[in-house]
Tab-separated table of C-alpha atoms in Angstrom:
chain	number	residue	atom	x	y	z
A	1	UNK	CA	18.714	-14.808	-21.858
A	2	UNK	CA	15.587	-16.473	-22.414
A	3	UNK	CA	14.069	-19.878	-22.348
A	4	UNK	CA	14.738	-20.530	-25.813
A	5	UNK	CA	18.754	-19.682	-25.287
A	6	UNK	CA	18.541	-21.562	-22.128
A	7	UNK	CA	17.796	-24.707	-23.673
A	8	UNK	CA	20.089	-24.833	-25.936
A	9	UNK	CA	22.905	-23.817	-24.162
A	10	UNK	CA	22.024	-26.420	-21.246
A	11	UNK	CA	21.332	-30.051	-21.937
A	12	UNK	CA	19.048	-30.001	-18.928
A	13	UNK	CA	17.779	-27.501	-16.621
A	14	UNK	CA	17.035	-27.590	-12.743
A	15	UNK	CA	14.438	-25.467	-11.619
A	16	UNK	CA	12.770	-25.633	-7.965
A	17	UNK	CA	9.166	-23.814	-7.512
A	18	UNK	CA	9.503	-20.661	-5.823
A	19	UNK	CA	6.395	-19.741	-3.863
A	20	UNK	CA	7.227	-16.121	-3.369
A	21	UNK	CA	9.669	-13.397	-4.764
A	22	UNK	CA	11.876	-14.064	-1.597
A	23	UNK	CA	12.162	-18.176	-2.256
A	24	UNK	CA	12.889	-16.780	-6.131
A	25	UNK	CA	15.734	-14.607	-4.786
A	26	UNK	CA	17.424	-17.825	-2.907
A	27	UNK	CA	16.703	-20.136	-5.876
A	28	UNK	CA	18.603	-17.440	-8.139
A	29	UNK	CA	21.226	-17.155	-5.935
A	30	UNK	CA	21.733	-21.005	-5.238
A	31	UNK	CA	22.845	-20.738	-8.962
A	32	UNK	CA	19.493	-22.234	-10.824
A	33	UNK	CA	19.189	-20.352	-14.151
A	34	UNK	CA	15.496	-20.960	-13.962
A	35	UNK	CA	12.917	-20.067	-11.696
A	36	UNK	CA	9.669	-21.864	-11.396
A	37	UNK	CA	6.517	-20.713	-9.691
A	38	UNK	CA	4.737	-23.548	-8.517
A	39	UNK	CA	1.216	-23.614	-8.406
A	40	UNK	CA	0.657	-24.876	-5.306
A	41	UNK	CA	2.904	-23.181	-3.592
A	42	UNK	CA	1.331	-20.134	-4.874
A	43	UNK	CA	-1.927	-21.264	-3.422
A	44	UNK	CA	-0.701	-22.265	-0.038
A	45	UNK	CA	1.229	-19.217	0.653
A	46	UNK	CA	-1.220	-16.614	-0.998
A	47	UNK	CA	-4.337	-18.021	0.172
A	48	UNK	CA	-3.671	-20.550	2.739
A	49	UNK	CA	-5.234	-23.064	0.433
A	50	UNK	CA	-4.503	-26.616	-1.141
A	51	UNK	CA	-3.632	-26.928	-5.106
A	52	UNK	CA	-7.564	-27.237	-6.373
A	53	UNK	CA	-7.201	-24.047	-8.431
A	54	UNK	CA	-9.109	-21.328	-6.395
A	55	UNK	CA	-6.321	-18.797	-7.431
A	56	UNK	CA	-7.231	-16.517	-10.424
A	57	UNK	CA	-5.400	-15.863	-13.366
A	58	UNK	CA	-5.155	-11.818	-12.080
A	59	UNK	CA	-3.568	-13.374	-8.948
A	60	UNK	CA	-1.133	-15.227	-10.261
A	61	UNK	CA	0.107	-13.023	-13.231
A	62	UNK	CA	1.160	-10.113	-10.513
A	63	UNK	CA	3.345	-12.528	-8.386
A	64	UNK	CA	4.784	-14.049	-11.331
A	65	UNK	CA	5.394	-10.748	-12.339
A	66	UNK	CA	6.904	-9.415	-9.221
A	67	UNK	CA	9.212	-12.336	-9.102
A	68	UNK	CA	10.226	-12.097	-12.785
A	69	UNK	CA	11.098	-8.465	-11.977
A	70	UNK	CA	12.859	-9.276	-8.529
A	71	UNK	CA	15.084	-12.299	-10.492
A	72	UNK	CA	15.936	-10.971	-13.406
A	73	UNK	CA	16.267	-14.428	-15.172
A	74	UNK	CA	13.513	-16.471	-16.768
A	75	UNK	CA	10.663	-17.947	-15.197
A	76	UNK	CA	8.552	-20.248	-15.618
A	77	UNK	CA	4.807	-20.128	-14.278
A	78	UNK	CA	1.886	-22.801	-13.525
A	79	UNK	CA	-1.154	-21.522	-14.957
A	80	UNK	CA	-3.388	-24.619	-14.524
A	81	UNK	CA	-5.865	-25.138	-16.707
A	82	UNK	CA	-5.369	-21.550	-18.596
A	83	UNK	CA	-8.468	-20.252	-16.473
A	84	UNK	CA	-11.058	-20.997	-18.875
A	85	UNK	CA	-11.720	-21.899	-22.521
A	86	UNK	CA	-9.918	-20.860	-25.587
A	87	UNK	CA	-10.938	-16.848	-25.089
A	88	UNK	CA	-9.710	-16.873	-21.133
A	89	UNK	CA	-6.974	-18.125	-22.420
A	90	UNK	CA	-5.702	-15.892	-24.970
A	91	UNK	CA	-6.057	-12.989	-22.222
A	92	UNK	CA	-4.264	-14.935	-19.590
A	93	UNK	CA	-1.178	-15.338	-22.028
A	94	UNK	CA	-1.105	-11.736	-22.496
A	95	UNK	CA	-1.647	-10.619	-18.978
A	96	UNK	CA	1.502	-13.365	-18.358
A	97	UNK	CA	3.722	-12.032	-21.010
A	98	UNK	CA	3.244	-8.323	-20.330
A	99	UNK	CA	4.583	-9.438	-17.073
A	100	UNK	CA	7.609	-10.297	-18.204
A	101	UNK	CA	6.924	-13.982	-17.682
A	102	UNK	CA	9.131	-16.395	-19.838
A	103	UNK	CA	6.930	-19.253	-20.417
A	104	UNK	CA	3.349	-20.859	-18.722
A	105	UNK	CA	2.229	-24.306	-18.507
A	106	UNK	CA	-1.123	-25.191	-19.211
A	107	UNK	CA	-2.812	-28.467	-18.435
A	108	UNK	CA	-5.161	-30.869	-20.022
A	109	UNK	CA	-7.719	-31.367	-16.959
A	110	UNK	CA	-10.822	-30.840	-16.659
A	111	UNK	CA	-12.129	-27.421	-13.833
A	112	UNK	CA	-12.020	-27.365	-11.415
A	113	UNK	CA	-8.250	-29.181	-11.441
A	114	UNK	CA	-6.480	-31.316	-8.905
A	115	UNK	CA	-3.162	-31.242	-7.688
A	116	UNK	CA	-0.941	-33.434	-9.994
A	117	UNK	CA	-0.055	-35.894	-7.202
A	118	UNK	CA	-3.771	-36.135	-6.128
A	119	UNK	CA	-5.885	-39.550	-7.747
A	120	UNK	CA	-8.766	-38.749	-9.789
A	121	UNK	CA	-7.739	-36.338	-11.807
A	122	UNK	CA	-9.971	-36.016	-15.219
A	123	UNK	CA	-8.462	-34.132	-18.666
A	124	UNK	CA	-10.936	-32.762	-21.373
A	125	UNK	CA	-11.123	-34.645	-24.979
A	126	UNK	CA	-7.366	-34.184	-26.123
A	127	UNK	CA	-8.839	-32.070	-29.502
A	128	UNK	CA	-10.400	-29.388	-27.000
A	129	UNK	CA	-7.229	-28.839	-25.284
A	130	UNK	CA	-5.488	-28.703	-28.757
A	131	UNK	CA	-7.349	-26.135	-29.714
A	132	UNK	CA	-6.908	-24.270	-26.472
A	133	UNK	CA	-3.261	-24.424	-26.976
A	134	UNK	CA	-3.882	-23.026	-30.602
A	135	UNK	CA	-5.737	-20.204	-29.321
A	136	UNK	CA	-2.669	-19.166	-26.950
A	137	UNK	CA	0.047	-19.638	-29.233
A	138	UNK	CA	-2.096	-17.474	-31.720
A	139	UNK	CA	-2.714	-14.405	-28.675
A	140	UNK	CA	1.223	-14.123	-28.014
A	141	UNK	CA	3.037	-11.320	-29.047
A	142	UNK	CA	6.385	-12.454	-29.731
A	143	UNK	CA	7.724	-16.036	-30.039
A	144	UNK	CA	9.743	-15.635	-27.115
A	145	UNK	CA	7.234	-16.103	-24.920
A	146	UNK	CA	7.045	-20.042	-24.927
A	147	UNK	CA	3.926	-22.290	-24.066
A	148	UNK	CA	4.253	-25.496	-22.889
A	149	UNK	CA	1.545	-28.374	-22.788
A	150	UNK	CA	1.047	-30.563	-19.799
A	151	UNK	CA	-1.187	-33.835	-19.631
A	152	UNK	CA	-2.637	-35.114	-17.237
A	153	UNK	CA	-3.549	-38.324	-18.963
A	154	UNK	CA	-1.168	-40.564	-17.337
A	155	UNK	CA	-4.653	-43.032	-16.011
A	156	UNK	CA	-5.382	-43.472	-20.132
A	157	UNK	CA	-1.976	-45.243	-20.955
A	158	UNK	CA	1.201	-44.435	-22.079
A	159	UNK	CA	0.134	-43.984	-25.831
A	160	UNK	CA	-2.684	-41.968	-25.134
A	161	UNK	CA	0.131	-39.666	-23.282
A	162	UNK	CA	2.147	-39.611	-26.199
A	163	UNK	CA	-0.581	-39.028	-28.512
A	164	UNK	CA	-1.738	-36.131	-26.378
A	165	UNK	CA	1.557	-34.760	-26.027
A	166	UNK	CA	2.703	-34.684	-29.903
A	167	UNK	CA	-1.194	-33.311	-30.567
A	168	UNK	CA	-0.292	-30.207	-28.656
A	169	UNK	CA	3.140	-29.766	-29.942
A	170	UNK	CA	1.455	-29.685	-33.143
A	171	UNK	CA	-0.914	-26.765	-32.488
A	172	UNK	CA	1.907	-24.480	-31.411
A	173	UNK	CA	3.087	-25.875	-27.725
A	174	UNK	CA	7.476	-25.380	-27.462
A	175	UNK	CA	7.643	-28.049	-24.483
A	176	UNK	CA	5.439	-30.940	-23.306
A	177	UNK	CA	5.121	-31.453	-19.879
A	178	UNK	CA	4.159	-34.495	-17.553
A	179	UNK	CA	1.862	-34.083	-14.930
A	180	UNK	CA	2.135	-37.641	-12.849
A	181	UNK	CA	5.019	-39.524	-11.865
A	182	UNK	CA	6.847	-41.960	-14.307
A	183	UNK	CA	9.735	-44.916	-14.348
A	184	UNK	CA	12.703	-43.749	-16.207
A	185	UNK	CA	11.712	-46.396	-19.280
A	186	UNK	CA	8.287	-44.347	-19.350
A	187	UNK	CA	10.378	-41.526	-19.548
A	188	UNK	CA	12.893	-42.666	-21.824
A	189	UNK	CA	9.820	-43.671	-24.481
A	190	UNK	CA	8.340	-40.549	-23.706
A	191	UNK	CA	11.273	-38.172	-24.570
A	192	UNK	CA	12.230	-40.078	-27.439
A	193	UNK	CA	8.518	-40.179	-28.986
A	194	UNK	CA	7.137	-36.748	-28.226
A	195	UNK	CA	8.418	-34.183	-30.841
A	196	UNK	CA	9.135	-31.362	-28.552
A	197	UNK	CA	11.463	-30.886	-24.670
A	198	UNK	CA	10.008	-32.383	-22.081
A	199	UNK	CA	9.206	-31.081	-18.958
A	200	UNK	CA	9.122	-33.249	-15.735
A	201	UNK	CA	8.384	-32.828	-12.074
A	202	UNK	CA	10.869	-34.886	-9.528
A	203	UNK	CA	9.018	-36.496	-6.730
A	204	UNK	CA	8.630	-35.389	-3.111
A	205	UNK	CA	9.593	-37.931	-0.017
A	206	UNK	CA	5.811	-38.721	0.386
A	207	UNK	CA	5.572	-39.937	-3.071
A	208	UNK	CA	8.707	-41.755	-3.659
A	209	UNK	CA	6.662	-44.586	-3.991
A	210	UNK	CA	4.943	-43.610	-7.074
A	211	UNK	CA	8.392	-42.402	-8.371
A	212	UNK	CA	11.976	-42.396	-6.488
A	213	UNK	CA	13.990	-39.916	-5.884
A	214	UNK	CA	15.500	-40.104	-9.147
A	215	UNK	CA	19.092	-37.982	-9.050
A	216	UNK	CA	19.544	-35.312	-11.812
A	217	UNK	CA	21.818	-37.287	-13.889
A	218	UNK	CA	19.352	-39.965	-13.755
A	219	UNK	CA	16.541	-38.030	-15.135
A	220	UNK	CA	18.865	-36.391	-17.801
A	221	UNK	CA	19.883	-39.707	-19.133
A	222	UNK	CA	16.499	-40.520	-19.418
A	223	UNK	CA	15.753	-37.201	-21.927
A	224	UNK	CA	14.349	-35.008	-20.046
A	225	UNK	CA	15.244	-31.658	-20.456
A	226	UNK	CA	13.877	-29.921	-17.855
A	227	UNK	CA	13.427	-30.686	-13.985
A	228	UNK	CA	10.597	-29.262	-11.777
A	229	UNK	CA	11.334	-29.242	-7.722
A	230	UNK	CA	8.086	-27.519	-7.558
A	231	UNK	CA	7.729	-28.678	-3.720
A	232	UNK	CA	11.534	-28.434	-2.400
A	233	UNK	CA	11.708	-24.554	-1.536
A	234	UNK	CA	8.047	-24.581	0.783
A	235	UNK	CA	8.296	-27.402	2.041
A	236	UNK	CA	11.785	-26.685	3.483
A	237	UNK	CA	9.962	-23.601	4.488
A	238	UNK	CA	7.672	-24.860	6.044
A	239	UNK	CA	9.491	-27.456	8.231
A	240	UNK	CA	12.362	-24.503	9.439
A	241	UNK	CA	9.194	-22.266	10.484
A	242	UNK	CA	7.235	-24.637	12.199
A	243	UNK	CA	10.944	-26.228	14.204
A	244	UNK	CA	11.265	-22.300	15.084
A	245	UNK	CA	7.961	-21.482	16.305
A	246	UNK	CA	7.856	-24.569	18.796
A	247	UNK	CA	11.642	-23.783	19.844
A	248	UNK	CA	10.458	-20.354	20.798
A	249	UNK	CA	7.140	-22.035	22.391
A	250	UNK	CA	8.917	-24.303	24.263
A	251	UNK	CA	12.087	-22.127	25.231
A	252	UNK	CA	10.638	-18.644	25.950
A	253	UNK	CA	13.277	-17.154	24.049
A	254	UNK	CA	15.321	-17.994	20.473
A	255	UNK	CA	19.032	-17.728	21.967
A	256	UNK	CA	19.026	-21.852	22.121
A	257	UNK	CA	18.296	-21.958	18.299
A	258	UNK	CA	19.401	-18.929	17.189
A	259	UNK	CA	22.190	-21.078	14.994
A	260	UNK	CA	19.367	-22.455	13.016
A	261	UNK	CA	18.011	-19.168	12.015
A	262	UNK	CA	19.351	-16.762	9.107
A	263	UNK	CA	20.184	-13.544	10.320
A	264	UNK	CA	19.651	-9.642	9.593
A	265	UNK	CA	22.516	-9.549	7.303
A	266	UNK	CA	21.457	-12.912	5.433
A	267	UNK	CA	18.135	-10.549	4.556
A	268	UNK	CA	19.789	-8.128	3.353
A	269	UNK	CA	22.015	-10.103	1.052
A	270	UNK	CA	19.159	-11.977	-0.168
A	271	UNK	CA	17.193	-8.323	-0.385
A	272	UNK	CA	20.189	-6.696	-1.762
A	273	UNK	CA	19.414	-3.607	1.024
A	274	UNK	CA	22.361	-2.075	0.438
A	275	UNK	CA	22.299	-1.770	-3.606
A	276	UNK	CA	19.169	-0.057	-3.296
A	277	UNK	CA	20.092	2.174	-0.609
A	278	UNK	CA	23.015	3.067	-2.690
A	279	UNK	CA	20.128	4.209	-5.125
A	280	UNK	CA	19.085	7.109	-2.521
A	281	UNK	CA	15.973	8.257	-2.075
A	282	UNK	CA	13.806	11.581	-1.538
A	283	UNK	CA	16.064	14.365	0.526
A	284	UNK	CA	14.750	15.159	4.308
C-alpha cells in the first residue's frame, strides 16, 4: 500500500521521524502505517550535526532507502530544500524514488536552510519554488511517488502561507506541508483553504510554547491529515542512552538498571534474527 491508498483509507495518519532503520523497525512495529525520516534526526545521528542542511542528497537517499527496504511500508523522507535548483532537483527525486521512497518533502527556504523550529528562517520568491516543484513532479517516473510542498513562510502572514501553499499544489505538489508551529484556528483556515492534504509537525516539550501539545484528535479535528513526531523517537533515544551511560558511570556495573534496558531477545525481535536465520546461509 502506498501513500496514495493510505490516505484514503485513513482520515489521518501518525507518523514519528525515524532517525535510523532500527527507530523505523520500532515505529513499524508500534503499529504506525507510516514512517517518517526526519531530517534532523538524520543529521544528528549520521553526522553528529544540528539540522542546517550539511547532509547531501546521496546521503540521505541510501538511508531512506535502507529503511524503506527494512519497513516494508511507506515512508516518507525530508529532503530540505531539494539540494539545489530546479536540475538538482529532478535528480534527487529520482535517486529518492529508485529507492523505493514513497514520498519527499521539499521546502520553500532559502540555502543554506534552518531547522523549522529555529527563528530566522528566509524562503525564496514563492514563483521560484513553484517552479522547482514543477521541475520534480515533471522528473518522476510514476505518479505514485508523491511530492509534497512545505513553506516556510509562516513570518509573511497567514495569507501569504496560503497563497504559497495552493501555488505549489498547482504546479504538481499531492500534499502541502507546514513548516512552523500553528493554533488550531490557523490550522483549521489552513486545511480548509489550501486545495491539497496537509501535512503538520506536532510540537516538542521545548516548544510547547509556540504550539501545545495538541492530542491527535485535536489536530484531526482541525483538518489535518497527516501528523509529523519528527523529534519523539531520538529524543527518547537520546535521554535512555545518556540515563544508561551515567548509571554505568556511576555504578561500575549495569545490574542496578538492567530493568531499564531492552534485552538480547528484544534485538532480535526488533531485527527479526531468527527469520533470517531461517533463510540459511553459505554451507561450512
Amino acid at each position: 500500500m502506498g501513500l496514495r491508498e493510505l490516505l484514503a483509507a485513513h482520515e489521518m495518519l501518525v507518523a514519528p521521524g525515524a532517525y535510523d532503520a532500527l527507530s523505523a523497525l520500532l515505529i513499524r512495529q508500534a503499529g504506525f502505517p507510516l514512517v517518517y525520516v526526519t531530517g534532523l534526526g538524520n543529521e544528528a545521528s549520521d553526522l553528529g550535526f544540528p539540522d542546517l542542511g550539511f547532509t547531501t542528497a546521496t546521503e540521505l537517499a541510501r538511508r531512506a532507502s535502507c529503511i524503506a527496504e527494512a519497513v516494508g511500508a511507506p515512508v516518507v523522507c525530508d529532503a530540505d530544500t531539494g539540494f539545489g535548483g530546479s536540475l538538482n532537483i529532478r535528480r534527487t527525486v529520482r535517486l529518492f524514488e529508485a529507492g523505493g521512497v514513497a514520498a519527499i518533502h521539499i521546502e520553500d527556504q532559502t540555502f543554506p536552510k534552518r531547522c523549522g523550529v529555529l527563528a530566522g528562517k528566509q524562503v525564496i520568491p514563492r514563483e521560484t519554488f513553484a517552479s522547482r516543484i514543477r521541475a520534480a513532479a515533471d522528473a518522476r517516473r510514476t505518479e505514485d511517488f508523491c511530492l509534497i510542498a512545505r513553506t516556510d513562510a509562516k513570518a509573511w502572514g497567514l495569507p501569504e502561507v496560503i497563497r504559497r501553499l495552493n501555488l505549489y499544489a498547482e504546479s504538481g505538489a499531492d500534499l502541502a506541508m507546514l513548516g512552523d508551529f500553528y493554533t488550531l484556528d490557523e490550522y483549521r483556515r489552513i486545511a480548509r483553504e489550501v486545495k491539497v492534504p496537509l501535512v503538520a509537525c506536532a510540537s516538542d516539550p521545548a516548544h510547547f510554547a509556540q504550539q501545545p501539545d495538541y492530542t491527535v484528535d485535536e489536530m484531526r479535528a482541525a483538518g489535518v491529515r497527516v501528523l509529523l513526531y519528527w523529534y519523539l523517537p531520538l529524543f527518547a533515544a537520546m535521554k535512555g542512552v545518556a540515563r544508561a551511560l551515567t548509571a554505568l558511570r556511576a555504578n561500575g556495573a549495569v545490574a542496578p538498571t538492567a530493568d531499564d534496558l531492552c534485552t538480547y531477545d528484544d534485538y532480535a525481535r526488533v531485527t527479526r534474527l531468527s527469520e533470517w536465520l531461517r533463510l540459511g546461509g553459505d554451507p561450512d
